[in-house]
Amino acid sequence: MSGFWGELFGTAVLIVFGVGCGAGVNLKKSYANGQNWWYISIAWGLAVTFGVYVAGAFGSLGHLNPAVTIGFAIFGFFPWNEVLPYLLGQFIGAFLGAAIVILQYYPHFKDSKNVEEGNTVGIFATAPAIINPLFNLLSEIIATFIFIFTLLNLGNFTQGLKPLIVGLLITVVGQALGGTTGFALNPARDWGPRLAYTILPVPNKTNPNWGYAWIPMVGPLVGGILAAGLVAVI
């Protein structure tokens, strides 16, 4: 069960910092309102760094991401008997992390009446800059492929300064490839917070956009499987 708890707490930390940044940037009257893409990419990178450290301290390998867990398992880099506890921890942790952000920013959600004032599912989940399902899917496949292919060359990434390197990797992926779809890279990172926004009592909530949600689910999974497969055969 150490894998489950590590993934749960690590993913919760990831989402508190990442989605918390999204809330600060978007919501009306937040001091961080209007910050730029650099700010967002750095925040998500550091969110992953500290999430991996927390997960490792609880005994997991710090995947925090079903695309990592499933891709690794398919090609023998991770045991199948650990997959379900890891996935459960990731999705539950993501939901709980989003719930904490809702509580933290509750007065700001209440004061932000609509999308124009920043009350949007985009705080919690990803959306494309240009709606084009084929290219949106390709964007998520490519970004996740690059991320996980690089990750597989880091060895045990919960040790020493490696979580910081993983965070820097997330930052540069966001800056280089994230401008198209918001670089989900991670089905739990998108679906857990999207579900929290959908079912929890968020004031003035807007459309959770589940019609798009299949892309940040399928794209990262495909990208992760392709990356792990390439590493397995070379």
PDB file of N, CA and C in Angstrom, residues 103-162:
ATOM      1  N   LEU A 103     -11.409  25.082  -1.792  1.00  0.00           N
ATOM      2  CA  LEU A 103     -11.575  25.644  -0.450  1.00  0.00           C
ATOM      3  C   LEU A 103     -10.716  26.900  -0.265  1.00  0.00           C
ATOM      4  N   GLN A 104      -9.469  26.819  -0.701  1.00  0.00           N
ATOM      5  CA  GLN A 104      -8.546  27.953  -0.555  1.00  0.00           C
ATOM      6  C   GLN A 104      -9.064  29.201  -1.261  1.00  0.00           C
ATOM      7  N   TYR A 105      -9.615  29.027  -2.452  1.00  0.00           N
ATOM      8  CA  TYR A 105     -10.021  30.163  -3.286  1.00  0.00           C
ATOM      9  C   TYR A 105     -11.535  30.372  -3.299  1.00  0.00           C
ATOM     10  N   TYR A 106     -12.245  29.777  -2.351  1.00  0.00           N
ATOM     11  CA  TYR A 106     -13.705  29.847  -2.375  1.00  0.00           C
ATOM     12  C   TYR A 106     -14.242  31.281  -2.500  1.00  0.00           C
ATOM     13  N   PRO A 107     -13.758  32.247  -1.706  1.00  0.00           N
ATOM     14  CA  PRO A 107     -14.283  33.618  -1.863  1.00  0.00           C
ATOM     15  C   PRO A 107     -14.012  34.211  -3.245  1.00  0.00           C
ATOM     16  N   HIS A 108     -12.907  33.794  -3.865  1.00  0.00           N
ATOM     17  CA  HIS A 108     -12.576  34.306  -5.200  1.00  0.00           C
ATOM     18  C   HIS A 108     -13.488  33.694  -6.265  1.00  0.00           C
ATOM     19  N   PHE A 109     -13.794  32.396  -6.110  1.00  0.00           N
ATOM     20  CA  PHE A 109     -14.785  31.805  -7.018  1.00  0.00           C
ATOM     21  C   PHE A 109     -16.131  32.510  -6.858  1.00  0.00           C
ATOM     22  N   LYS A 110     -16.487  32.820  -5.626  1.00  0.00           N
ATOM     23  CA  LYS A 110     -17.766  33.471  -5.363  1.00  0.00           C
ATOM     24  C   LYS A 110     -17.814  34.864  -5.967  1.00  0.00           C
ATOM     25  N   ASP A 111     -16.672  35.531  -5.999  1.00  0.00           N
ATOM     26  CA  ASP A 111     -16.625  36.904  -6.523  1.00  0.00           C
ATOM     27  C   ASP A 111     -16.409  36.937  -8.033  1.00  0.00           C
ATOM     28  N   SER A 112     -15.993  35.816  -8.619  1.00  0.00           N
ATOM     29  CA  SER A 112     -15.754  35.737 -10.064  1.00  0.00           C
ATOM     30  C   SER A 112     -16.978  35.100 -10.704  1.00  0.00           C
ATOM     31  N   LYS A 113     -17.793  35.888 -11.370  1.00  0.00           N
ATOM     32  CA  LYS A 113     -19.147  35.474 -11.746  1.00  0.00           C
ATOM     33  C   LYS A 113     -19.232  34.660 -13.032  1.00  0.00           C
ATOM     34  N   ASN A 114     -18.209  34.724 -13.871  1.00  0.00           N
ATOM     35  CA  ASN A 114     -18.306  34.081 -15.182  1.00  0.00           C
ATOM     36  C   ASN A 114     -16.910  33.828 -15.744  1.00  0.00           C
ATOM     37  N   VAL A 115     -16.868  33.283 -16.953  1.00  0.00           N
ATOM     38  CA  VAL A 115     -15.590  32.984 -17.598  1.00  0.00           C
ATOM     39  C   VAL A 115     -14.760  34.246 -17.783  1.00  0.00           C
ATOM     40  N   GLU A 116     -15.405  35.344 -18.142  1.00  0.00           N
ATOM     41  CA  GLU A 116     -14.684  36.592 -18.368  1.00  0.00           C
ATOM     42  C   GLU A 116     -13.972  37.075 -17.112  1.00  0.00           C
ATOM     43  N   GLU A 117     -14.485  36.702 -15.955  1.00  0.00           N
ATOM     44  CA  GLU A 117     -13.856  37.087 -14.690  1.00  0.00           C
ATOM     45  C   GLU A 117     -12.957  35.969 -14.152  1.00  0.00           C
ATOM     46  N   GLY A 118     -12.695  34.952 -14.972  1.00  0.00           N
ATOM     47  CA  GLY A 118     -11.725  33.920 -14.636  1.00  0.00           C
ATOM     48  C   GLY A 118     -12.266  32.658 -14.017  1.00  0.00           C
ATOM     49  N   ASN A 119     -13.580  32.569 -13.836  1.00  0.00           N
ATOM     50  CA  ASN A 119     -14.169  31.362 -13.243  1.00  0.00           C
ATOM     51  C   ASN A 119     -14.407  30.350 -14.358  1.00  0.00           C
ATOM     52  N   THR A 120     -13.448  29.481 -14.537  1.00  0.00           N
ATOM     53  CA  THR A 120     -13.468  28.578 -15.685  1.00  0.00           C
ATOM     54  C   THR A 120     -12.862  27.235 -15.312  1.00  0.00           C
ATOM     55  N   VAL A 121     -13.300  26.184 -15.981  1.00  0.00           N
ATOM     56  CA  VAL A 121     -12.717  24.864 -15.767  1.00  0.00           C
ATOM     57  C   VAL A 121     -11.245  24.852 -16.161  1.00  0.00           C
ATOM     58  N   GLY A 122     -10.796  25.835 -16.936  1.00  0.00           N
ATOM     59  CA  GLY A 122      -9.390  25.922 -17.306  1.00  0.00           C
ATOM     60  C   GLY A 122      -8.457  26.073 -16.114  1.00  0.00           C
ATOM     61  N   ILE A 123      -8.967  26.488 -14.974  1.00  0.00           N
ATOM     62  CA  ILE A 123      -8.179  26.486 -13.747  1.00  0.00           C
ATOM     63  C   ILE A 123      -7.799  25.060 -13.378  1.00  0.00           C
ATOM     64  N   PHE A 124      -8.687  24.131 -13.617  1.00  0.00           N
ATOM     65  CA  PHE A 124      -8.553  22.760 -13.141  1.00  0.00           C
ATOM     66  C   PHE A 124      -8.085  21.783 -14.201  1.00  0.00           C
ATOM     67  N   ALA A 125      -8.430  22.021 -15.436  1.00  0.00           N
ATOM     68  CA  ALA A 125      -8.185  21.049 -16.499  1.00  0.00           C
ATOM     69  C   ALA A 125      -7.753  21.790 -17.760  1.00  0.00           C
ATOM     70  N   THR A 126      -7.369  21.028 -18.761  1.00  0.00           N
ATOM     71  CA  THR A 126      -6.809  21.637 -19.960  1.00  0.00           C
ATOM     72  C   THR A 126      -7.866  21.863 -21.033  1.00  0.00           C
ATOM     73  N   ALA A 127      -7.521  22.720 -21.980  1.00  0.00           N
ATOM     74  CA  ALA A 127      -8.367  23.018 -23.135  1.00  0.00           C
ATOM     75  C   ALA A 127      -7.463  23.498 -24.256  1.00  0.00           C
ATOM     76  N   PRO A 128      -7.870  23.313 -25.498  1.00  0.00           N
ATOM     77  CA  PRO A 128      -7.001  23.706 -26.613  1.00  0.00           C
ATOM     78  C   PRO A 128      -7.068  25.204 -26.897  1.00  0.00           C
ATOM     79  N   ALA A 129      -5.950  25.744 -27.340  1.00  0.00           N
ATOM     80  CA  ALA A 129      -5.936  27.139 -27.787  1.00  0.00           C
ATOM     81  C   ALA A 129      -6.714  27.287 -29.085  1.00  0.00           C
ATOM     82  N   ILE A 130      -6.608  26.284 -29.959  1.00  0.00           N
ATOM     83  CA  ILE A 130      -7.390  26.215 -31.196  1.00  0.00           C
ATOM     84  C   ILE A 130      -8.079  24.856 -31.211  1.00  0.00           C
ATOM     85  N   ILE A 131      -9.378  24.832 -31.369  1.00  0.00           N
ATOM     86  CA  ILE A 131     -10.116  23.562 -31.347  1.00  0.00           C
ATOM     87  C   ILE A 131      -9.920  22.833 -32.668  1.00  0.00           C
ATOM     88  N   ASN A 132      -9.164  21.756 -32.604  1.00  0.00           N
ATOM     89  CA  ASN A 132      -8.911  20.883 -33.746  1.00  0.00           C
ATOM     90  C   ASN A 132      -8.592  19.506 -33.171  1.00  0.00           C
ATOM     91  N   PRO A 133      -9.601  18.650 -33.000  1.00  0.00           N
ATOM     92  CA  PRO A 133      -9.399  17.410 -32.252  1.00  0.00           C
ATOM     93  C   PRO A 133      -8.209  16.568 -32.692  1.00  0.00           C
ATOM     94  N   LEU A 134      -7.992  16.442 -34.006  1.00  0.00           N
ATOM     95  CA  LEU A 134      -6.863  15.634 -34.465  1.00  0.00           C
ATOM     96  C   LEU A 134      -5.543  16.217 -33.996  1.00  0.00           C
ATOM     97  N   PHE A 135      -5.344  17.514 -34.214  1.00  0.00           N
ATOM     98  CA  PHE A 135      -4.080  18.131 -33.834  1.00  0.00           C
ATOM     99  C   PHE A 135      -3.978  18.336 -32.327  1.00  0.00           C
ATOM    100  N   ASN A 136      -5.103  18.515 -31.655  1.00  0.00           N
ATOM    101  CA  ASN A 136      -5.078  18.559 -30.189  1.00  0.00           C
ATOM    102  C   ASN A 136      -4.582  17.224 -29.631  1.00  0.00           C
ATOM    103  N   LEU A 137      -5.097  16.125 -30.202  1.00  0.00           N
ATOM    104  CA  LEU A 137      -4.661  14.794 -29.786  1.00  0.00           C
ATOM    105  C   LEU A 137      -3.181  14.590 -30.082  1.00  0.00           C
ATOM    106  N   LEU A 138      -2.751  14.968 -31.280  1.00  0.00           N
ATOM    107  CA  LEU A 138      -1.335  14.842 -31.638  1.00  0.00           C
ATOM    108  C   LEU A 138      -0.446  15.663 -30.713  1.00  0.00           C
ATOM    109  N   SER A 139      -0.913  16.841 -30.333  1.00  0.00           N
ATOM    110  CA  SER A 139      -0.129  17.685 -29.427  1.00  0.00           C
ATOM    111  C   SER A 139       0.114  16.986 -28.097  1.00  0.00           C
ATOM    112  N   GLU A 140      -0.938  16.361 -27.565  1.00  0.00           N
ATOM    113  CA  GLU A 140      -0.778  15.662 -26.293  1.00  0.00           C
ATOM    114  C   GLU A 140       0.085  14.408 -26.444  1.00  0.00           C
ATOM    115  N   ILE A 141      -0.053  13.709 -27.565  1.00  0.00           N
ATOM    116  CA  ILE A 141       0.794  12.531 -27.804  1.00  0.00           C
ATOM    117  C   ILE A 141       2.257  12.941 -27.886  1.00  0.00           C
ATOM    118  N   ILE A 142       2.554  13.965 -28.667  1.00  0.00           N
ATOM    119  CA  ILE A 142       3.941  14.397 -28.869  1.00  0.00           C
ATOM    120  C   ILE A 142       4.548  14.901 -27.567  1.00  0.00           C
ATOM    121  N   ALA A 143       3.844  15.766 -26.852  1.00  0.00           N
ATOM    122  CA  ALA A 143       4.379  16.337 -25.613  1.00  0.00           C
ATOM    123  C   ALA A 143       4.634  15.253 -24.572  1.00  0.00           C
ATOM    124  N   THR A 144       3.695  14.310 -24.452  1.00  0.00           N
ATOM    125  CA  THR A 144       3.860  13.241 -23.466  1.00  0.00           C
ATOM    126  C   THR A 144       4.959  12.280 -23.885  1.00  0.00           C
ATOM    127  N   PHE A 145       5.048  12.011 -25.175  1.00  0.00           N
ATOM    128  CA  PHE A 145       6.131  11.150 -25.680  1.00  0.00           C
ATOM    129  C   PHE A 145       7.490  11.730 -25.305  1.00  0.00           C
ATOM    130  N   ILE A 146       7.706  13.006 -25.578  1.00  0.00           N
ATOM    131  CA  ILE A 146       8.989  13.655 -25.271  1.00  0.00           C
ATOM    132  C   ILE A 146       9.255  13.617 -23.771  1.00  0.00           C
ATOM    133  N   PHE A 147       8.225  13.911 -22.985  1.00  0.00           N
ATOM    134  CA  PHE A 147       8.364  13.909 -21.530  1.00  0.00           C
ATOM    135  C   PHE A 147       8.774  12.530 -21.018  1.00  0.00           C
ATOM    136  N   ILE A 148       8.044  11.489 -21.395  1.00  0.00           N
ATOM    137  CA  ILE A 148       8.293  10.171 -20.827  1.00  0.00           C
ATOM    138  C   ILE A 148       9.533   9.517 -21.427  1.00  0.00           C
ATOM    139  N   PHE A 149       9.827   9.783 -22.670  1.00  0.00           N
ATOM    140  CA  PHE A 149      11.081   9.276 -23.255  1.00  0.00           C
ATOM    141  C   PHE A 149      12.272   9.827 -22.476  1.00  0.00           C
ATOM    142  N   THR A 150      12.240  11.108 -22.153  1.00  0.00           N
ATOM    143  CA  THR A 150      13.325  11.712 -21.370  1.00  0.00           C
ATOM    144  C   THR A 150      13.330  11.150 -19.957  1.00  0.00           C
ATOM    145  N   LEU A 151      12.146  11.011 -19.367  1.00  0.00           N
ATOM    146  CA  LEU A 151      12.023  10.508 -17.999  1.00  0.00           C
ATOM    147  C   LEU A 151      12.654   9.129 -17.857  1.00  0.00           C
ATOM    148  N   LEU A 152      12.454   8.291 -18.854  1.00  0.00           N
ATOM    149  CA  LEU A 152      12.981   6.926 -18.791  1.00  0.00           C
ATOM    150  C   LEU A 152      14.509   6.886 -18.802  1.00  0.00           C
ATOM    151  N   ASN A 153      15.132   7.975 -19.164  1.00  0.00           N
ATOM    152  CA  ASN A 153      16.596   8.027 -19.172  1.00  0.00           C
ATOM    153  C   ASN A 153      17.165   8.650 -17.905  1.00  0.00           C
ATOM    154  N   LEU A 154      16.305   8.872 -16.907  1.00  0.00           N
ATOM    155  CA  LEU A 154      16.762   9.464 -15.641  1.00  0.00           C
ATOM    156  C   LEU A 154      16.957   8.433 -14.540  1.00  0.00           C
ATOM    157  N   GLY A 155      16.572   7.183 -14.768  1.00  0.00           N
ATOM    158  CA  GLY A 155      16.677   6.176 -13.720  1.00  0.00           C
ATOM    159  C   GLY A 155      15.623   6.412 -12.646  1.00  0.00           C
ATOM    160  N   ASN A 156      15.980   6.165 -11.372  1.00  0.00           N
ATOM    161  CA  ASN A 156      15.065   6.391 -10.250  1.00  0.00           C
ATOM    162  C   ASN A 156      14.958   7.892 -10.005  1.00  0.00           C
ATOM    163  N   PHE A 157      13.859   8.485 -10.413  1.00  0.00           N
ATOM    164  CA  PHE A 157      13.765   9.950 -10.379  1.00  0.00           C
ATOM    165  C   PHE A 157      13.188  10.499  -9.075  1.00  0.00           C
ATOM    166  N   THR A 158      13.152   9.660  -7.997  1.00  0.00           N
ATOM    167  CA  THR A 158      12.750  10.184  -6.689  1.00  0.00           C
ATOM    168  C   THR A 158      13.959  10.534  -5.826  1.00  0.00           C
ATOM    169  N   GLN A 159      15.159  10.260  -6.301  1.00  0.00           N
ATOM    170  CA  GLN A 159      16.356  10.373  -5.483  1.00  0.00           C
ATOM    171  C   GLN A 159      17.130  11.666  -5.743  1.00  0.00           C
ATOM    172  N   GLY A 160      17.718  12.211  -4.669  1.00  0.00           N
ATOM    173  CA  GLY A 160      18.619  13.356  -4.791  1.00  0.00           C
ATOM    174  C   GLY A 160      17.975  14.555  -5.454  1.00  0.00           C
ATOM    175  N   LEU A 161      18.674  15.086  -6.446  1.00  0.00           N
ATOM    176  CA  LEU A 161      18.170  16.254  -7.179  1.00  0.00           C
ATOM    177  C   LEU A 161      17.339  15.874  -8.401  1.00  0.00           C
ATOM    178  N   LYS A 162      17.131  14.580  -8.613  1.00  0.00           N
ATOM    179  CA  LYS A 162      16.397  14.174  -9.816  1.00  0.00           C
ATOM    180  C   LYS A 162      14.961  14.708  -9.869  1.00  0.00           C
TER     181      LYS A 162
END
